[in-house]
Coordinates of C-alpha atoms in Angstrom, one line a residue:
X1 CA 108.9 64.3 95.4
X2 CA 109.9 63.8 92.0
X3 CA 105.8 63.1 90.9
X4 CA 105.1 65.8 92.7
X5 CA 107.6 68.3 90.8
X6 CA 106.5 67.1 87.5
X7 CA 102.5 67.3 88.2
X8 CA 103.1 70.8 89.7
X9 CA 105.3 71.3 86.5
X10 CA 101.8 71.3 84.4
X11 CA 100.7 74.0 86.0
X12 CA 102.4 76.1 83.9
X13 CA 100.0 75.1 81.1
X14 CA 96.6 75.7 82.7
X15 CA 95.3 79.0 82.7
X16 CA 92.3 78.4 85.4
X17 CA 94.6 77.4 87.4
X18 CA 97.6 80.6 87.0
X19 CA 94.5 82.7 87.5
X20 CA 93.7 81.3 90.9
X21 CA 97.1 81.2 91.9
X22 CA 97.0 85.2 90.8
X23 CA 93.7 85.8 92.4
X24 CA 95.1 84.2 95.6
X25 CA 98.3 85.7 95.7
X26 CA 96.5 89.4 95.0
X27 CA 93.8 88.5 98.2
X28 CA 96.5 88.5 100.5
X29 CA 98.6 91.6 99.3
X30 CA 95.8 93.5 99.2
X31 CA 94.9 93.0 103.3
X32 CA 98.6 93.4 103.5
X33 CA 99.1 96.4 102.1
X34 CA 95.3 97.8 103.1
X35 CA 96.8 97.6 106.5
X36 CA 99.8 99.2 105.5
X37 CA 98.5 102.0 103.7
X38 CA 96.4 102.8 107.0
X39 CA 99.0 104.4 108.7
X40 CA 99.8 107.0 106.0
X41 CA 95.8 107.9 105.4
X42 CA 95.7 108.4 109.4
X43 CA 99.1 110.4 109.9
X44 CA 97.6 113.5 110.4
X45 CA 94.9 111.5 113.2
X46 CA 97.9 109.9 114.8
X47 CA 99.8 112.8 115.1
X48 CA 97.1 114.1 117.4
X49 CA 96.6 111.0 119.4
X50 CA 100.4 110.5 119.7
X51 CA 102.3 113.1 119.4
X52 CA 100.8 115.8 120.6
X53 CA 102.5 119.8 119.6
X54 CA 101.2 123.0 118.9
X55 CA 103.4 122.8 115.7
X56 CA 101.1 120.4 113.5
X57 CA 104.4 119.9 111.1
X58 CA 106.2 118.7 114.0
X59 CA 103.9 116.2 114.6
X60 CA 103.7 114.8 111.6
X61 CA 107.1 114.7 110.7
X62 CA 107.5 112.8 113.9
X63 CA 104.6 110.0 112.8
X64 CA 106.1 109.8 109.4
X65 CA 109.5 109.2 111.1
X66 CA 107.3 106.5 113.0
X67 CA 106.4 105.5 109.6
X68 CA 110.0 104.8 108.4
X69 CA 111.0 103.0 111.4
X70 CA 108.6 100.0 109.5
X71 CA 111.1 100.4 106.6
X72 CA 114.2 100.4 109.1
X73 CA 112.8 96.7 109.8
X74 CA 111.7 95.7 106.3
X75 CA 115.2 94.3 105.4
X76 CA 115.2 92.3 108.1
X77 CA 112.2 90.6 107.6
X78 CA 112.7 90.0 103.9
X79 CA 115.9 88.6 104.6
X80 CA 114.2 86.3 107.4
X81 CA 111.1 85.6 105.9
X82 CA 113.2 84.7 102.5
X83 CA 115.4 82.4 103.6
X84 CA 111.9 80.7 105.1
X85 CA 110.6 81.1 101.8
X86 CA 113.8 79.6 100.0
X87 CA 113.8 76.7 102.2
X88 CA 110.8 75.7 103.4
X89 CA 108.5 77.0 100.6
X90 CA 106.3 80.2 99.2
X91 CA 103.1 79.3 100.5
X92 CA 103.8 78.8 104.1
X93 CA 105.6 81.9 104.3
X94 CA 102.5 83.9 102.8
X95 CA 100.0 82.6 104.7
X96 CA 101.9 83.5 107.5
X97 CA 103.0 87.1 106.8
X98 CA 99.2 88.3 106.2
X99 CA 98.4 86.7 109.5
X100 CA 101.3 88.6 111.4
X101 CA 100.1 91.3 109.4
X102 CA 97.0 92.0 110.1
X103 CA 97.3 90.9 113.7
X104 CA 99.8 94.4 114.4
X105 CA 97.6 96.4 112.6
X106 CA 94.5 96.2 114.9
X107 CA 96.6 96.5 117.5
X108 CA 97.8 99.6 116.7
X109 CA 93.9 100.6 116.9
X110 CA 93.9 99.3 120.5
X111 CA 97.1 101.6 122.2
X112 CA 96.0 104.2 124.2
X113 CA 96.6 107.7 123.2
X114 CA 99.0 109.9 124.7
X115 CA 96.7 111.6 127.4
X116 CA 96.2 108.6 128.9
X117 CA 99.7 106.6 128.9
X118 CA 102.5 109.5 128.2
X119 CA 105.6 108.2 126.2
X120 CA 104.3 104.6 126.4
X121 CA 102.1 105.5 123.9
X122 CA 104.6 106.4 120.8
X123 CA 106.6 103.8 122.5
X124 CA 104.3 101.2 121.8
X125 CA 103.5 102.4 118.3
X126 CA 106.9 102.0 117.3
X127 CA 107.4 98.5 118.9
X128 CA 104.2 97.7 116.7
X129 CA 105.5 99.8 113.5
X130 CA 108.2 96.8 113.6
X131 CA 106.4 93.9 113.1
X132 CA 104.3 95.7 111.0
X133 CA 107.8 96.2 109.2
X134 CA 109.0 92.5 109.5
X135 CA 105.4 91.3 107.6
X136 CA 105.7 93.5 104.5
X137 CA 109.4 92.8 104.5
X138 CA 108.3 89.5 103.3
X139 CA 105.2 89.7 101.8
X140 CA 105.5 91.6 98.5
X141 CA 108.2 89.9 96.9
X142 CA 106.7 86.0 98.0
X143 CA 103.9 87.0 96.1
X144 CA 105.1 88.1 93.2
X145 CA 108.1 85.4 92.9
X146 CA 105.0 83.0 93.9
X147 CA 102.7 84.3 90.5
X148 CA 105.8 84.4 88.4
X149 CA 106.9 81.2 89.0
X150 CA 103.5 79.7 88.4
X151 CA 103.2 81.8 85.0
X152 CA 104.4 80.6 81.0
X153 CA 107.7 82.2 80.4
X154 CA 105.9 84.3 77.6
X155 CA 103.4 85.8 79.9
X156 CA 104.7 86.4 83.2
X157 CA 104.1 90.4 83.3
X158 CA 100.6 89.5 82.1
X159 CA 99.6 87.7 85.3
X160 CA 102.2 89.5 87.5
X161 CA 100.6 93.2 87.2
X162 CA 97.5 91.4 89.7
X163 CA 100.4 91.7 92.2
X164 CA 100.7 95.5 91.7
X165 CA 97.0 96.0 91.3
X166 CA 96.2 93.9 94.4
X167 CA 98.9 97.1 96.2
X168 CA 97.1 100.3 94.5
X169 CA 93.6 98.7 94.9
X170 CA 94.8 98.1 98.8
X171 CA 95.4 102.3 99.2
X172 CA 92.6 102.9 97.2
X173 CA 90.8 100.9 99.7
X174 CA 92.3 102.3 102.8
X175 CA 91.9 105.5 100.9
X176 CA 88.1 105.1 100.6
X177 CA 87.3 103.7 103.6
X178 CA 88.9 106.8 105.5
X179 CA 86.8 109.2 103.3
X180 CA 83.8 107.5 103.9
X181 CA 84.1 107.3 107.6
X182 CA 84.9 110.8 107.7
X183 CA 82.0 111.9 105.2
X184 CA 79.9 110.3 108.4
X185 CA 81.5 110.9 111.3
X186 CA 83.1 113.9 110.8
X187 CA 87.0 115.4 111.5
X188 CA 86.1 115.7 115.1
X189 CA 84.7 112.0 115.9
X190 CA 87.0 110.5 113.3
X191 CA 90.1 112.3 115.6
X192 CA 89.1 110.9 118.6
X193 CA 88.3 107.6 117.9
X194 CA 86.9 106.7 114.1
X195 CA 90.4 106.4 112.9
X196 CA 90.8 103.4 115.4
X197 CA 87.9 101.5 114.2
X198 CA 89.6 101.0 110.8
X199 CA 92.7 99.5 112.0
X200 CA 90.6 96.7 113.7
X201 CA 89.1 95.8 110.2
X202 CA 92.3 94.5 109.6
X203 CA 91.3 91.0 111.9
X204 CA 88.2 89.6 109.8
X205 CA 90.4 90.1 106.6
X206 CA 93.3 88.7 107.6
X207 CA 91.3 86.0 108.6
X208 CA 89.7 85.4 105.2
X209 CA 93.2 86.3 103.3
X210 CA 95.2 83.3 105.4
X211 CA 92.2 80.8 104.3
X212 CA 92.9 81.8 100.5
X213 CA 96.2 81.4 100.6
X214 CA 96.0 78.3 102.9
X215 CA 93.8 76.3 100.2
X216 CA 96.7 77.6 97.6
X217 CA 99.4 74.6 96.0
X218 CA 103.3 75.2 96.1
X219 CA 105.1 76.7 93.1
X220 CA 105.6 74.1 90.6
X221 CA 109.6 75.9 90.1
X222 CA 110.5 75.5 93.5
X223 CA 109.3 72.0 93.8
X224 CA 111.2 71.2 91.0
X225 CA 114.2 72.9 92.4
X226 CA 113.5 70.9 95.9
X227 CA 113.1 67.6 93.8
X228 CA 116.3 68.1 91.7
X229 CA 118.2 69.1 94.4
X230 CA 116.7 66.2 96.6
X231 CA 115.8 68.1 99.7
X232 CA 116.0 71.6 101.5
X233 CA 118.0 74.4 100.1
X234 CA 119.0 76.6 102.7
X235 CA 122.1 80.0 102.5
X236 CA 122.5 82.8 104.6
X237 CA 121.9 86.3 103.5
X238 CA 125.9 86.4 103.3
X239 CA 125.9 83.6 100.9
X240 CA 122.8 85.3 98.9
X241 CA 124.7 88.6 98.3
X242 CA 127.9 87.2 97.2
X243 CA 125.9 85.1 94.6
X244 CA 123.6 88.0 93.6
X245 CA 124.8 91.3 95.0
X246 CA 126.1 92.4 90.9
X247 CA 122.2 91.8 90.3
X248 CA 120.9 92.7 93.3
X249 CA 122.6 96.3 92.9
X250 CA 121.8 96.3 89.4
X251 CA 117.5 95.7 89.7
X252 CA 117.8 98.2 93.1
X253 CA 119.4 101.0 91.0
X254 CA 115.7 100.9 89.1
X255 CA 113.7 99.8 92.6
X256 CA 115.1 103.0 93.9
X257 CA 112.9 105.3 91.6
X258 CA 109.6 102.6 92.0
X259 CA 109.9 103.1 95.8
X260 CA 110.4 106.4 95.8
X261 CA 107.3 107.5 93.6
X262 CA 105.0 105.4 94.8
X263 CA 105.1 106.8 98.2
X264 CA 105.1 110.7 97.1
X265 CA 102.1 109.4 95.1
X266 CA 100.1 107.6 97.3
X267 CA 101.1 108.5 100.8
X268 CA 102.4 111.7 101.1
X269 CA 100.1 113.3 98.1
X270 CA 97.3 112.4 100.7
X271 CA 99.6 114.7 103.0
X272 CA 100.1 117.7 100.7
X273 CA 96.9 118.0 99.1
X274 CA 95.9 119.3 103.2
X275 CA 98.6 120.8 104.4
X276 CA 99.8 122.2 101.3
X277 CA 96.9 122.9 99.2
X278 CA 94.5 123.1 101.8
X279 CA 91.7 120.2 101.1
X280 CA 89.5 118.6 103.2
X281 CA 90.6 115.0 104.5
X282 CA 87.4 113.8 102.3
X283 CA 88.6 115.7 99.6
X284 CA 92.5 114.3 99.6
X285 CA 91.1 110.9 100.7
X286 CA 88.8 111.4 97.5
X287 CA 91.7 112.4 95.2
X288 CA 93.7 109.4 96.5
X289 CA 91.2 107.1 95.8
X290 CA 90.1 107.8 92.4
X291 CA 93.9 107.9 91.5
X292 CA 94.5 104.7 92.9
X293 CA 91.6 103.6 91.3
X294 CA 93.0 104.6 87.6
X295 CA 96.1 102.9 88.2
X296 CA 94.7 99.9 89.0
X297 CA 92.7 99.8 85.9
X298 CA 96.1 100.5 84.4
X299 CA 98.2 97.3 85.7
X300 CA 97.1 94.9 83.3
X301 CA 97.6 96.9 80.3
X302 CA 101.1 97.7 81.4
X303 CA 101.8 93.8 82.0
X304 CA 100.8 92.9 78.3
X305 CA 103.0 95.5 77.0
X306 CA 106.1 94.4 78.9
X307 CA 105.9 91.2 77.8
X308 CA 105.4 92.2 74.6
X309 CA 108.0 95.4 74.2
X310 CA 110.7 93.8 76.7
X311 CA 111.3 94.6 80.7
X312 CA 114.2 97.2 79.5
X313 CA 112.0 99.6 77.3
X314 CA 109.3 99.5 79.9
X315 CA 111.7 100.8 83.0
X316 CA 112.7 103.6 80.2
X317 CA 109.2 104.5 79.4
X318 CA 109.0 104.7 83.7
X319 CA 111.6 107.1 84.0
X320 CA 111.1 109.6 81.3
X321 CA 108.0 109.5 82.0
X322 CA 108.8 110.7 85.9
X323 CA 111.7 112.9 84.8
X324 CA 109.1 115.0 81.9
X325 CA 105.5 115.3 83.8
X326 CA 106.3 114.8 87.8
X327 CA 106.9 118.7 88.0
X328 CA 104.1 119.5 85.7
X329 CA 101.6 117.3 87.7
X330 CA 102.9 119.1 90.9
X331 CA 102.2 122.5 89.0
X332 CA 98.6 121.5 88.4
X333 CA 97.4 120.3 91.8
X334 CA 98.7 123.3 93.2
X335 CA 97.5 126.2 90.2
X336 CA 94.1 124.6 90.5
X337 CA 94.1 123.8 94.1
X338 CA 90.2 122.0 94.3
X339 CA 89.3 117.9 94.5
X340 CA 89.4 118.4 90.3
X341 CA 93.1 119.7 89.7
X342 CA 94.4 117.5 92.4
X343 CA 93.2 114.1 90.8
X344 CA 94.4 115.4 87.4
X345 CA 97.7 115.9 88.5
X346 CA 97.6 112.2 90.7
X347 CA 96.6 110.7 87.1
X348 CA 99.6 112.1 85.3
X349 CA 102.1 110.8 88.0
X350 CA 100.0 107.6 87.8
X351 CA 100.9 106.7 84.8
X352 CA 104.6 106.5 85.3
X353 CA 104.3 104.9 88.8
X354 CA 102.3 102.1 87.5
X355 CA 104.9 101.3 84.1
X356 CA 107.6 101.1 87.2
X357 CA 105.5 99.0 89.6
X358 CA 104.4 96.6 86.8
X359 CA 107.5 95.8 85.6
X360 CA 109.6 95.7 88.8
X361 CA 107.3 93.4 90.3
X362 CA 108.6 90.5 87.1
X363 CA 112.3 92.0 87.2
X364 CA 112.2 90.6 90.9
X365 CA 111.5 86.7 90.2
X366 CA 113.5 87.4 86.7
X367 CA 116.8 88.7 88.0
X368 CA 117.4 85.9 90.2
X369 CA 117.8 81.6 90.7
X370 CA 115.1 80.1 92.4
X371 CA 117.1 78.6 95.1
X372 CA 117.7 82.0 96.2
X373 CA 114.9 84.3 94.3
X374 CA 113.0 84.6 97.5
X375 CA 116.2 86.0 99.8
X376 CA 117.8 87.7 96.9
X377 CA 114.8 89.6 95.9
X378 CA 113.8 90.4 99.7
X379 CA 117.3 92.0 99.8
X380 CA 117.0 93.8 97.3
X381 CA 113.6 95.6 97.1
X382 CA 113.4 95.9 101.1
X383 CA 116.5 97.5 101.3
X384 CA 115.7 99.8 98.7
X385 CA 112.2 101.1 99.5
X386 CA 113.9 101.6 102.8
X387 CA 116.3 103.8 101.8
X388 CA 114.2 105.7 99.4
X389 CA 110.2 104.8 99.8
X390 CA 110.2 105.0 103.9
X391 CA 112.1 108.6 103.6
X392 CA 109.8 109.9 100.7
X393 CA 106.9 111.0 103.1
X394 CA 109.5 112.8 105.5
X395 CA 112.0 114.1 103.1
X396 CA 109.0 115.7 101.3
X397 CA 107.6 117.2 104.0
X398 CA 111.3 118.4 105.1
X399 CA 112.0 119.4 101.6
X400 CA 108.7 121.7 101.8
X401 CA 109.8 123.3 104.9
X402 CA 112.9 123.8 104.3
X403 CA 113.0 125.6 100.6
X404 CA 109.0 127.1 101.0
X405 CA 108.4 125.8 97.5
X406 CA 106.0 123.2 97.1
X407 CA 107.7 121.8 94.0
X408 CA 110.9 120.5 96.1
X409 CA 109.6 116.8 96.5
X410 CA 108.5 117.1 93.0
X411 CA 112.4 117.9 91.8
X412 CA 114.0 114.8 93.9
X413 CA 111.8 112.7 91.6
X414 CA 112.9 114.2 88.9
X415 CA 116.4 114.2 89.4
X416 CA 116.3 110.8 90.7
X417 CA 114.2 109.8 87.2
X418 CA 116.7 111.5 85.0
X419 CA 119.5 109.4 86.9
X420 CA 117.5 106.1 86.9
X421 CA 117.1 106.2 83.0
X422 CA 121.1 106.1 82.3
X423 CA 121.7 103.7 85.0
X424 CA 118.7 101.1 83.2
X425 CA 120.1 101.7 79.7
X426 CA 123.7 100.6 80.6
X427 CA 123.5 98.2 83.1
X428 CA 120.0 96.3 83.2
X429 CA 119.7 93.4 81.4
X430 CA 116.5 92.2 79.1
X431 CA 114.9 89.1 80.8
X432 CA 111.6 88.7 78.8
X433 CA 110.9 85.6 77.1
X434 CA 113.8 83.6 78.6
X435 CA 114.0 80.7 81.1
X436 CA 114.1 81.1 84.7
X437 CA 117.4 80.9 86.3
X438 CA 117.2 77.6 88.7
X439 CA 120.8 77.7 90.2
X440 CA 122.8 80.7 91.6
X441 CA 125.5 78.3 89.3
X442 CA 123.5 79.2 85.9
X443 CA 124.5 81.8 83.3
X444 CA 123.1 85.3 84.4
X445 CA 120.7 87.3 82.0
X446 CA 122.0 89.0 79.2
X447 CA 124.3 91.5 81.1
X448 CA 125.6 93.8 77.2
X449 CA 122.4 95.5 76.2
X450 CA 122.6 97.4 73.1
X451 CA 123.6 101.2 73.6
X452 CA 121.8 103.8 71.4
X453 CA 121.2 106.8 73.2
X454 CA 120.2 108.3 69.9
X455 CA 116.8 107.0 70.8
X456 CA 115.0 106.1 73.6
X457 CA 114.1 102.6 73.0
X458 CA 117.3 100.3 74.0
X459 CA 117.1 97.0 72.5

């Protein structure tokens, strides 16, 4: 165990090899989340197939309340799937998350509409929503904490941002495949059954994503933590919060603002631009894309400069940056209301989404001990994008319908921005360029960051 620890330990120090890891990692988050993202593209399709009104809001608030229940789950399978991943090891847990994955997905493809089953067939939907749920409960943060831990202490944003480009390339994927479908089948055919033929693309890449991450080695830091501690590590997800919970609190008071834009940007903006602004799917689907597209392009840049500037300045940067332009970008879409204004205004939310996604995907491995980073960071993000990212696409749509003013989901993230900002500059902690904590027993980051709200940058 011991040999093993220390040759896995060397990792660290070749790059070839931190860039496979990354590339592996990224493979499987993209099916993950390419399956995922599905469900939002196709709302509007699924509505008609499975909830069936004359009032089309009804309908889709009832699949995007189908589309929370995933995130009602998502704790639960991050707690799960973490305490797998603390104990047994990352690998194994990924390669069997994209597999569980991808396996609901097409099923969902496969129910029966409501015409031909009744209530079994939003019954079913649900029941499949949830293992959907339980996968991505433990799939985003095992491969993140599973990049990080293979990465140089000095560059772990730089090769974490493939984690956060692997999930915007995944919509912009979904995104893209819908459009094109629809540019050749048409509304019509892609109502009645094109929308089902994408959910069963989910079974040849899940295949090809398990084999990746099959061929992939353990993390060198938790099989130096396995040969240090001389055998399985194992708490329960009581044990985890009463170790973590100040720093699980702290990082979710940030996560809340991550989850929360990044579904108004890229699921329900699919959503408004048709209902609201009055698109064509291929138009929306078009807008989404392209966006997605940008901020993928984006992730890498963003990693550099977090490990350059610091993890604190960064989540700054993300909220003033939602607080200022969210409104404005709303503004836009809507005055120009064509495929033009509504990717300019995607781009300008884009920009602050990404600075959040980037650096919260690092703060997750950073903020806590390996022998409990993968339970610990499960709690924490699950449990916060489903308080806040699995309501955005409802709430918005309520929002809308309840005030008539288009801006209303734009305002919550605002609001929610402006509050994020105080809560990073006195309580989170810098973690760049220090040491992974090992042991729940180690001395926590630095928890007295230097006040100066004379300016923006806290150092």
């Amino acid at each position: 165990m011991q040999q093993q620890a220390t040759a896995a330990a060397s990792a660290h120090t070749d790059t070839s090899h931190i860039k496979k890891v990354m590339m592996g990692s990224a493979a499987g988050t993209v099916v993950e989340w390419f399956d995922f993202a599905l469900f939002g593209y196709m709302a509007v399709y699924i509505a008609q197939n499975f909830f069936p009104t004359e009032d089309k809001m009804a309908g889709l608030l009832a699949t995007f309340a189908v589309f929370l229940v995933s995130f009602i789950v998502r704790p639960l399978g991050g707690i799960y799937f973490g305490k797998l991943g603390d104990k047994l090891g990352r690998k194994k847990i990924l390669a069997l998350t994209v597999l569980l994955m991808s396996g609901s997905t097409a099923a969902i493809g496969l129910i029966p509409n409501y015409e031909s089953i009744g209530i079994w067939a939003p019954i079913l939907l649900v029941i499949i929503r949830c293992i959907q749920g339980l996968s991505a409960g433990g799939e985003y943060t095992g491969a993140t904490i599973y990049t990080v831990e293979h990465s140089p202490m000095n560059k772990r944003n730089s090769y974490a941002w493939a984690m956060s480009a692997a999930t915007y390339f995944a919509f912009a994927l979904a995104a893209g495949v819908c459009a094109g479908l629809v540019a050749i089948i048409g509304t019509e055919a892609m109502g009645d059954w094109g929308w089902r033929t994408i959910f069963l693309l989910a079974v040849p890449m899940g295949v090809v994503a398990f084999f990746i991450r099959d061929h992939l080695s353990e993390s060198p830091e938790f099989q130096q933590m396995r040969a240090e501690k001389k055998g399985q590590v194992s708490y329960t997800a009581g044990q985890v919060f009463k170790a973590e919970g100040r720093n699980i609190v702290k990082l979710g008071g940030f996560v809340v603002l991550y989850a929360l834009s990044f579904y108004i940007f890229s699921t329900y903006m699919n959503t408004f631009l048709r209902t609201v602004i009055g698109l064509t799917p291929a138009q929306s689907l078009t807008a989404s894309m392209v966006a997605l597209l940008f901020v993928t392009a984006l992730t890498p840049i963003a990693g550099i400069i977090s490990d350059k500037i610091g993890r604190r300045k960064m989540m700054q940067f993300a909220a003033i940056w939602h607080a200022l332009f969210t409104i404005p970008a709303y503004m836009v879409v809507n005055n120009g209301a064509s495929l033009e204004a509504a990717i300019a205004g995607m781009l300008i939310i884009g920009i602050g989404q990404v600075a959040a996604s980037v650096v919260a995907a690092t703060l997750l491995s950073e903020m806590f001990p390996t022998d409990m980073r993968y339970t610990a960071s499960s709690m924490c993000y699950n449990i916060t994008f489903a308080i806040f990212g699995g309501t955005a696409p409802y709430l918005a749509i309520w929002l809308t319908t309840q005030t008539g003013s288009y801006l209303a989901p734009a305002f919550y993230v605002t609001i929610v921005a402006a509050i994020c900002f105080f809560w990073v500059t006195i309580l989170m902690p810098e973690t760049a360029n220090k040491p992974l904590r090992r042991y729940h027993t180690e001395p926590e980051p630095d928890t007295k960051p230097a006040i100066n709200l004379g300016k923006v940058n806290v150092s």
